mmCIF file of C-alpha atoms in Angstrom:
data_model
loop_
_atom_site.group_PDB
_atom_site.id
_atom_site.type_symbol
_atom_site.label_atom_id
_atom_site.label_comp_id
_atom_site.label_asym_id
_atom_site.label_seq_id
_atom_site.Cartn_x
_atom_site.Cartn_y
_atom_site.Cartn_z
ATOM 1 C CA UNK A 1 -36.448 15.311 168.709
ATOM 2 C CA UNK A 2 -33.328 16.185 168.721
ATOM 3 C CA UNK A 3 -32.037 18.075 172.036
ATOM 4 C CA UNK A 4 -28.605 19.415 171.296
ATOM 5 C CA UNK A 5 -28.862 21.162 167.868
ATOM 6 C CA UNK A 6 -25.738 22.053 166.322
ATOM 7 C CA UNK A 7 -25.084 23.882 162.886
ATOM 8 C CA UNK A 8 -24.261 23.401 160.941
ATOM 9 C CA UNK A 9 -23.223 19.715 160.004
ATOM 10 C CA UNK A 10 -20.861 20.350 157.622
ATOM 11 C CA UNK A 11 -18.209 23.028 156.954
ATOM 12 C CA UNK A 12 -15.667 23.778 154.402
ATOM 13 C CA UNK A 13 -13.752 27.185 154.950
ATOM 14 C CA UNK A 14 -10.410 28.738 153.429
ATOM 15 C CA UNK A 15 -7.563 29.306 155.226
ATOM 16 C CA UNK A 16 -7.758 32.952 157.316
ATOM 17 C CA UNK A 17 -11.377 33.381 157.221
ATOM 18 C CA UNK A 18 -13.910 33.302 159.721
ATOM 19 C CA UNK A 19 -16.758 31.223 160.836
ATOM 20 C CA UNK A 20 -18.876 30.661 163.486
ATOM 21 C CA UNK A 21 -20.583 27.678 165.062
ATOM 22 C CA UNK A 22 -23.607 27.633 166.389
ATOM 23 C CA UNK A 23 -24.789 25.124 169.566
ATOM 24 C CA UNK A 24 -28.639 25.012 171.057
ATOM 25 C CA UNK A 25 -29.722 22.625 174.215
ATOM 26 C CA UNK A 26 -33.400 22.002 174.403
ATOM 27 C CA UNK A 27 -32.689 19.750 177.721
ATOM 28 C CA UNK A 28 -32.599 22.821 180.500
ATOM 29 C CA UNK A 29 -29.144 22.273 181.315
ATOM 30 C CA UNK A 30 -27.102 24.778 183.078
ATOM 31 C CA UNK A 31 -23.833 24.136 181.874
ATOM 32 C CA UNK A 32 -22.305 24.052 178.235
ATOM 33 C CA UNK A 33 -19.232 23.093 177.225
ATOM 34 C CA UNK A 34 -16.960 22.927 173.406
ATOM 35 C CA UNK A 35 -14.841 20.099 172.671
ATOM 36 C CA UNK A 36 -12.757 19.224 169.435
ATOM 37 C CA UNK A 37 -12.002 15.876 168.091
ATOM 38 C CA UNK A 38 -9.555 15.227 164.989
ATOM 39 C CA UNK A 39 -7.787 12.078 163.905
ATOM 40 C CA UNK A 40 -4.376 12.906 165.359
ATOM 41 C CA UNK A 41 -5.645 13.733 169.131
ATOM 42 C CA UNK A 42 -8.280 12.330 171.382
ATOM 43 C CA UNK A 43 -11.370 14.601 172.293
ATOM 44 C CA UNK A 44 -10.199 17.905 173.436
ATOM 45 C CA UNK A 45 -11.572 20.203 176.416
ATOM 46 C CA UNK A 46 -11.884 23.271 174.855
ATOM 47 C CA UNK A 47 -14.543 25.565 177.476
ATOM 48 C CA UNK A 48 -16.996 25.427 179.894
ATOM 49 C CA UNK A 49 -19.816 27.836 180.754
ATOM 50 C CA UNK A 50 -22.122 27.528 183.359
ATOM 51 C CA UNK A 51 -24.883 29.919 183.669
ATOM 52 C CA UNK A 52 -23.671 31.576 180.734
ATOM 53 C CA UNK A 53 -20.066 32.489 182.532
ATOM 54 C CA UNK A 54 -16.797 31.413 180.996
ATOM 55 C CA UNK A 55 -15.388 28.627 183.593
ATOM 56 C CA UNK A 56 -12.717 27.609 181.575
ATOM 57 C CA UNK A 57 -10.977 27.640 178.998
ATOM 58 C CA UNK A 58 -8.269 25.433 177.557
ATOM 59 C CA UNK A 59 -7.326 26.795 174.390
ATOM 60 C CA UNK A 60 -4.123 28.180 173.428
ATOM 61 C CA UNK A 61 -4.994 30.730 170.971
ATOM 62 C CA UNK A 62 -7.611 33.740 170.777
ATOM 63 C CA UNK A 63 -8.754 32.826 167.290
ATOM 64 C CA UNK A 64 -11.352 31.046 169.664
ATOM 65 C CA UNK A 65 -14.198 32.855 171.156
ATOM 66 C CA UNK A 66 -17.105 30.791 172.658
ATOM 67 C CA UNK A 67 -20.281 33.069 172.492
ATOM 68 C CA UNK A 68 -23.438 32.673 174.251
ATOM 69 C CA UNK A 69 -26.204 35.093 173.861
ATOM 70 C CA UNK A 70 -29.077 32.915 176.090
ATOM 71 C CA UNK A 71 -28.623 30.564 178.901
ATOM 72 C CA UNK A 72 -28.982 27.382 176.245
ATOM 73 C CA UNK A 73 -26.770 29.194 173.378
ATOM 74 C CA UNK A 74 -23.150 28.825 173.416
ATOM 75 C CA UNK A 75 -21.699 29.490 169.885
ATOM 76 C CA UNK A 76 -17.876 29.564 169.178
ATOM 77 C CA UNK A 77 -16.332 31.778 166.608
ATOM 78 C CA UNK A 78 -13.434 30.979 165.170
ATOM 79 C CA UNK A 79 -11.206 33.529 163.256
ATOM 80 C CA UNK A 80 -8.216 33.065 161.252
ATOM 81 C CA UNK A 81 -9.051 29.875 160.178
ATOM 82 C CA UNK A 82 -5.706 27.573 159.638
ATOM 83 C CA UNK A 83 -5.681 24.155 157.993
ATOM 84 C CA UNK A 84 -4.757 22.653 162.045
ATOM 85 C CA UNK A 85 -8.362 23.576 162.735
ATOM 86 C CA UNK A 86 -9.854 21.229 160.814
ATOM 87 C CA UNK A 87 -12.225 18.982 163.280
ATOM 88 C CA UNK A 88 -15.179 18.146 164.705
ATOM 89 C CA UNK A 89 -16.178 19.976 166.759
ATOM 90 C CA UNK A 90 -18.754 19.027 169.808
ATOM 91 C CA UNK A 91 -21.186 20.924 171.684
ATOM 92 C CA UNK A 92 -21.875 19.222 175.283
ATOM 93 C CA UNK A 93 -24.167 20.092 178.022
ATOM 94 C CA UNK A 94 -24.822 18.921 181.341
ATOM 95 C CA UNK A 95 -27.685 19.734 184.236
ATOM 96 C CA UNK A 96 -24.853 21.690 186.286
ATOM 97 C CA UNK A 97 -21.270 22.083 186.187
ATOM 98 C CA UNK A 98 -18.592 19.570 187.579
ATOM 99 C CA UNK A 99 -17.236 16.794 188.037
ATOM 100 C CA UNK A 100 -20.260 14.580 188.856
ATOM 101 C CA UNK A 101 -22.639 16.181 185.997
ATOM 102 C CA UNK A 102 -23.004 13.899 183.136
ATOM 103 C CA UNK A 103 -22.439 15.693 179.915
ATOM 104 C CA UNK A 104 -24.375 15.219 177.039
ATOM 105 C CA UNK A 105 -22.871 15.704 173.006
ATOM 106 C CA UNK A 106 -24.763 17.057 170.284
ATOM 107 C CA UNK A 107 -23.712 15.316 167.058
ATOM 108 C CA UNK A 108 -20.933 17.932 166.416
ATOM 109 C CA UNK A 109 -20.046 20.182 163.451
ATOM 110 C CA UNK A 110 -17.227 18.718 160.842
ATOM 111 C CA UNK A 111 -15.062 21.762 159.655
ATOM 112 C CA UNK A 112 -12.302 21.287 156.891
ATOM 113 C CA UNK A 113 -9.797 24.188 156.355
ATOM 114 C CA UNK A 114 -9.027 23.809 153.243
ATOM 115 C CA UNK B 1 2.356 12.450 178.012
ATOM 116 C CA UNK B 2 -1.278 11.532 177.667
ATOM 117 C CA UNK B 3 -2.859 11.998 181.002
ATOM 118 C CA UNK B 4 -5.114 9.790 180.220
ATOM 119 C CA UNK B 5 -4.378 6.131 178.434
ATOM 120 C CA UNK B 6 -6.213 3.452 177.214
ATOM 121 C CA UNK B 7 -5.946 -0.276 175.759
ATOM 122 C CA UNK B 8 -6.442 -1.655 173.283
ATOM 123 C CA UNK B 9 -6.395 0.042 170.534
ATOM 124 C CA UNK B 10 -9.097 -2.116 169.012
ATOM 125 C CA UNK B 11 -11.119 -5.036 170.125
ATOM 126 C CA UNK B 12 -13.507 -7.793 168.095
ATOM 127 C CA UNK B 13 -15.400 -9.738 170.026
ATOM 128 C CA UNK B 14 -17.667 -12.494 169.180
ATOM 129 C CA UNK B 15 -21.631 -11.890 169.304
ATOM 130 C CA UNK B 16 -22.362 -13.140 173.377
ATOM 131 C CA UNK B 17 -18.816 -12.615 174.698
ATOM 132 C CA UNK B 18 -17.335 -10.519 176.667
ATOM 133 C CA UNK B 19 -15.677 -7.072 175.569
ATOM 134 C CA UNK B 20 -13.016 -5.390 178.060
ATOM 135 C CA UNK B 21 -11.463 -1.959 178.207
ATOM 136 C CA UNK B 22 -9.001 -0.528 179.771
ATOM 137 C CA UNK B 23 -7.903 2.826 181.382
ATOM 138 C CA UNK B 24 -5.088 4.481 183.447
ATOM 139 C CA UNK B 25 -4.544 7.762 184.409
ATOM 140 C CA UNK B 26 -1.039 9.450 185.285
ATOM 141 C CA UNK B 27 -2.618 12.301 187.061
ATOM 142 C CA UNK B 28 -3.701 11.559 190.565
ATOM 143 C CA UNK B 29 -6.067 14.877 190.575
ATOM 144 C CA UNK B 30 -8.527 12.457 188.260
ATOM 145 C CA UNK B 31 -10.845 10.950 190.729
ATOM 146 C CA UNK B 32 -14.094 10.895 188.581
ATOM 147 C CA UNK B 33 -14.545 8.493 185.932
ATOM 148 C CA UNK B 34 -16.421 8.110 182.879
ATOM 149 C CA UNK B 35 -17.594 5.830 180.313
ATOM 150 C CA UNK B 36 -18.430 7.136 177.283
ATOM 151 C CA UNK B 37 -19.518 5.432 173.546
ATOM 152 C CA UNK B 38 -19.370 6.990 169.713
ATOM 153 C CA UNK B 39 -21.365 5.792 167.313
ATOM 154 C CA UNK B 40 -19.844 6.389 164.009
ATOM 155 C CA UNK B 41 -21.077 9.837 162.540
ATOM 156 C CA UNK B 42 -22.362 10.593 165.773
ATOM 157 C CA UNK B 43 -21.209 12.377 168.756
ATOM 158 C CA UNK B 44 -20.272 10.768 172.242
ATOM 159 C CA UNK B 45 -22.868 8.968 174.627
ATOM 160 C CA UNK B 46 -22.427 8.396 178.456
ATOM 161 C CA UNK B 47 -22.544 4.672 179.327
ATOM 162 C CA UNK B 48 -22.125 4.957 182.791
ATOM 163 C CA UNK B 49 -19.844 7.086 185.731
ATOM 164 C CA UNK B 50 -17.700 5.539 188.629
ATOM 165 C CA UNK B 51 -16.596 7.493 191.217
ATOM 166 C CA UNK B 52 -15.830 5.127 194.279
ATOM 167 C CA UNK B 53 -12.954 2.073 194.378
ATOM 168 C CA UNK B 54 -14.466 -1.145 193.180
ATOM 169 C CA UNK B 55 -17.622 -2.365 190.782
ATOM 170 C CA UNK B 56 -20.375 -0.841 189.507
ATOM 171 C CA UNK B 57 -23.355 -2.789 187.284
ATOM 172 C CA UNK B 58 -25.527 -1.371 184.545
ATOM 173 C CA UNK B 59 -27.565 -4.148 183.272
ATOM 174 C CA UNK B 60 -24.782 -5.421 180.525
ATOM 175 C CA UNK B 61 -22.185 -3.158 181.969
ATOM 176 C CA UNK B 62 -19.685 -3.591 184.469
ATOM 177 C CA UNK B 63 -17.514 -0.910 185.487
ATOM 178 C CA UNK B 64 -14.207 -1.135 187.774
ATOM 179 C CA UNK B 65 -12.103 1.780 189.266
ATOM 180 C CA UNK B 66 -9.198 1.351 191.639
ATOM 181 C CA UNK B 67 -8.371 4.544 192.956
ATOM 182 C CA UNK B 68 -5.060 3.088 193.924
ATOM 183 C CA UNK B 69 -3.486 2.527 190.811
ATOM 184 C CA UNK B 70 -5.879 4.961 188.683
ATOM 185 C CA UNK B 71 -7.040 1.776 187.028
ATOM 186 C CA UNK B 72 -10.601 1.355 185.784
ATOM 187 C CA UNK B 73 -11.951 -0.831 183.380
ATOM 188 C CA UNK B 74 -15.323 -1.262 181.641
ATOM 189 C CA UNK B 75 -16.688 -5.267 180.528
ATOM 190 C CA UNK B 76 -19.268 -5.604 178.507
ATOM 191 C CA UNK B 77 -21.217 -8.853 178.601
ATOM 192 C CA UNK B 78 -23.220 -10.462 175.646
ATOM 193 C CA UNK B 79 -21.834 -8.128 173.637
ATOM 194 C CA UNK B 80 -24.528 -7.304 170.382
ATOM 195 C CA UNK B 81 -23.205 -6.336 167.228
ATOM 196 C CA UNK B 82 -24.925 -2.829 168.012
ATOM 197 C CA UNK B 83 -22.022 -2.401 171.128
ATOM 198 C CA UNK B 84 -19.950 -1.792 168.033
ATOM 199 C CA UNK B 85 -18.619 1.534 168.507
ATOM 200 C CA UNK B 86 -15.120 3.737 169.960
ATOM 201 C CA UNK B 87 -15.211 3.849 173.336
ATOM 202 C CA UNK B 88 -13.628 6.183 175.586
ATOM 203 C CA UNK B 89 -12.233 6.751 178.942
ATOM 204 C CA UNK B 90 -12.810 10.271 180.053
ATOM 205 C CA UNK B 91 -11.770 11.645 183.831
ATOM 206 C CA UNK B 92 -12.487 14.506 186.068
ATOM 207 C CA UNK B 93 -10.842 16.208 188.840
ATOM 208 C CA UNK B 94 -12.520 17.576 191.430
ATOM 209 C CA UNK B 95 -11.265 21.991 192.048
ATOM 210 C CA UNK B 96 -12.825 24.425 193.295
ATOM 211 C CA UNK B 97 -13.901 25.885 190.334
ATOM 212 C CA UNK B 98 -15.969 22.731 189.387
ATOM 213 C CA UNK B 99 -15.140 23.471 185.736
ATOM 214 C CA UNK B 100 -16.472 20.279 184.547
ATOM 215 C CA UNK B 101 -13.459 19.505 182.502
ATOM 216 C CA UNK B 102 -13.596 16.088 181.005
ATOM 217 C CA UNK B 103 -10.404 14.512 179.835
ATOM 218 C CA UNK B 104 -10.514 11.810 177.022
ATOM 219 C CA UNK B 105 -8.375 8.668 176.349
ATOM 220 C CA UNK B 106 -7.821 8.030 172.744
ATOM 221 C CA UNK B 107 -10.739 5.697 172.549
ATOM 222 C CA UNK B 108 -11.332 1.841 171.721
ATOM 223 C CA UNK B 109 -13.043 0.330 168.518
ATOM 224 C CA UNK B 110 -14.982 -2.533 169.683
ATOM 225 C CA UNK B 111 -16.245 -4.622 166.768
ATOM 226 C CA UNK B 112 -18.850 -7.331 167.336
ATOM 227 C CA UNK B 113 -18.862 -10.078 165.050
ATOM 228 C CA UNK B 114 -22.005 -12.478 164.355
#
C-alpha cells in the first residue's frame, strides 16, 4: 500500500487559475515537506512543516501556500498559475524534522501550465 | 552557483561493474549527506546517509564523504540493470531551526547494460 498518497497524478491548468495539491502520509511521520522538480533545475526545497508548523519556506512568491488541515495533510495551493510553474511536484515526509531525518517522496503530482 | 554539484552527467556501466558518483558542495554549512535514487515516473528513494569523514557500506553500496574538501562519492558494486536510475546528491546543514532542508545536485543517469 501505498504510504505517501498524492493527487492527483496528473494536472493540466491554464495560465492564472488556481489549483490545489493535495499530499497524505500513512507512515506517522512528524514532518512534511514540498519540493519541485522541472527539467531546467534540480529538485527544489520548497517548505517544511513539522507538527503541522511552517519551518520554512523557500519560495519566492505568495502564489504558494502549503496547507495542512491534520498532522499527516500538507496540501499546497497554488494561485495564479504561470506557464514557469509547470513541474512535478513532490510531497516528502520524514519521522521528525532535520538534518538527520530521512525523508521519504510520494510519487509527486505532474502539473503543465498550459 | 549551484551549491551543490555533481559528475557525471551520465554513466553506463556494464552488468557486474562498478558505478561511481560524484559530489561537491561549495557551501561549508552542508555537513549532512545524502544519497538518493529516481526511478523513472517515480519519485526519489533514500539509498543511504553519511554524516562522518570517511566510508560507509550498505550491502552493494559504498558511500565516501570528506568533510575537508566537501567531497563525497557513492560506488556501486555489481551493478544490476535495475540500479538504472538518476541519482542524486542531496545535503543538509545543521541550524537551529532544524528545518530539514535538503539541497539537490542535478542528478546522475546511471544506465546498466547486460
Amino acid at each position: 500500500d501505498p504510504k505517501i498518497i498524492q493527487k492527483p497524478k496528473y494536472l493540466v491548468a491554464v495560465t492564472g487559475s488556481e489549483k490545489i495539491l493535495i499530499c497524505e502520509q500513512y507512515l506517522g511521520h512528524n514532518a512534511m515537506y514540498w519540493y519541485r522538480q522541472s527539467a531546467k533545475k534540480p529538485l527544489e526545497f520548497m517548505f517544511s512543516y513539522s507538527y503541522q508548523k511552517l519551518m520554512d519556506n523557500q519560495t519566492a512568491s505568495s502564489r504558494f501556500q502549503p496547507q495542512s488541515s491534520k498532522k499527516n495533510h500538507l496540501d499546497l495551493q497554488i494561485t495564479a498559475l504561470k506557464p514557469d510553474d509547470s513541474a512535478t511536484y513532490f510531497c516528502a515526509s520524514s519521522q521528525t524534522g532535520g538534518a538527520y531525518a530521512e525523508q521519504f517522496f510520494g510519487p509527486g503530482t505532474r502539473l503543465t501550465v498550459l | 552557483q549551484q551549491k551543490v554539484q555533481q559528475s557525471p552527467e551520465s554513466l553506463s556501466v556494464p552488468e557486474g561493474g562498478m558505478a561511481s558518483f560524484n559530489c561537491t558542495s561549495s557551501d561549508r554549512n552542508f555537513q549532512y549527506f545524502w544519497w538518493y535514487r529516481q526511478h523513472s515516473g517515480e519519485g526519489p528513494k533514500a539509498l543511504m546517509s553519511i554524516f562522518s569523514d570517511g566510508d560507509k557500506k550498505e550491502g552493494r553500496f559504498t558511500a565516501h564523504l570528506n568533510k575537508a574538501s566537501l567531497h563525497v562519492s557513492l560506488h556501486i558494486r555489481d551493478s544490476q540493470p535495475s540500479d538504472s536510475a538518476l541519482y542524486f546528491c542531496a545535503a543538509s546543514e545543521y541550524t537551529g531551526a532544524n528545518t530539514g532542508k535538503l539541497t539537490f545536485g542535478h542528478g546522475t543517469i546511471l544506465r546498466v547494460h547486460p
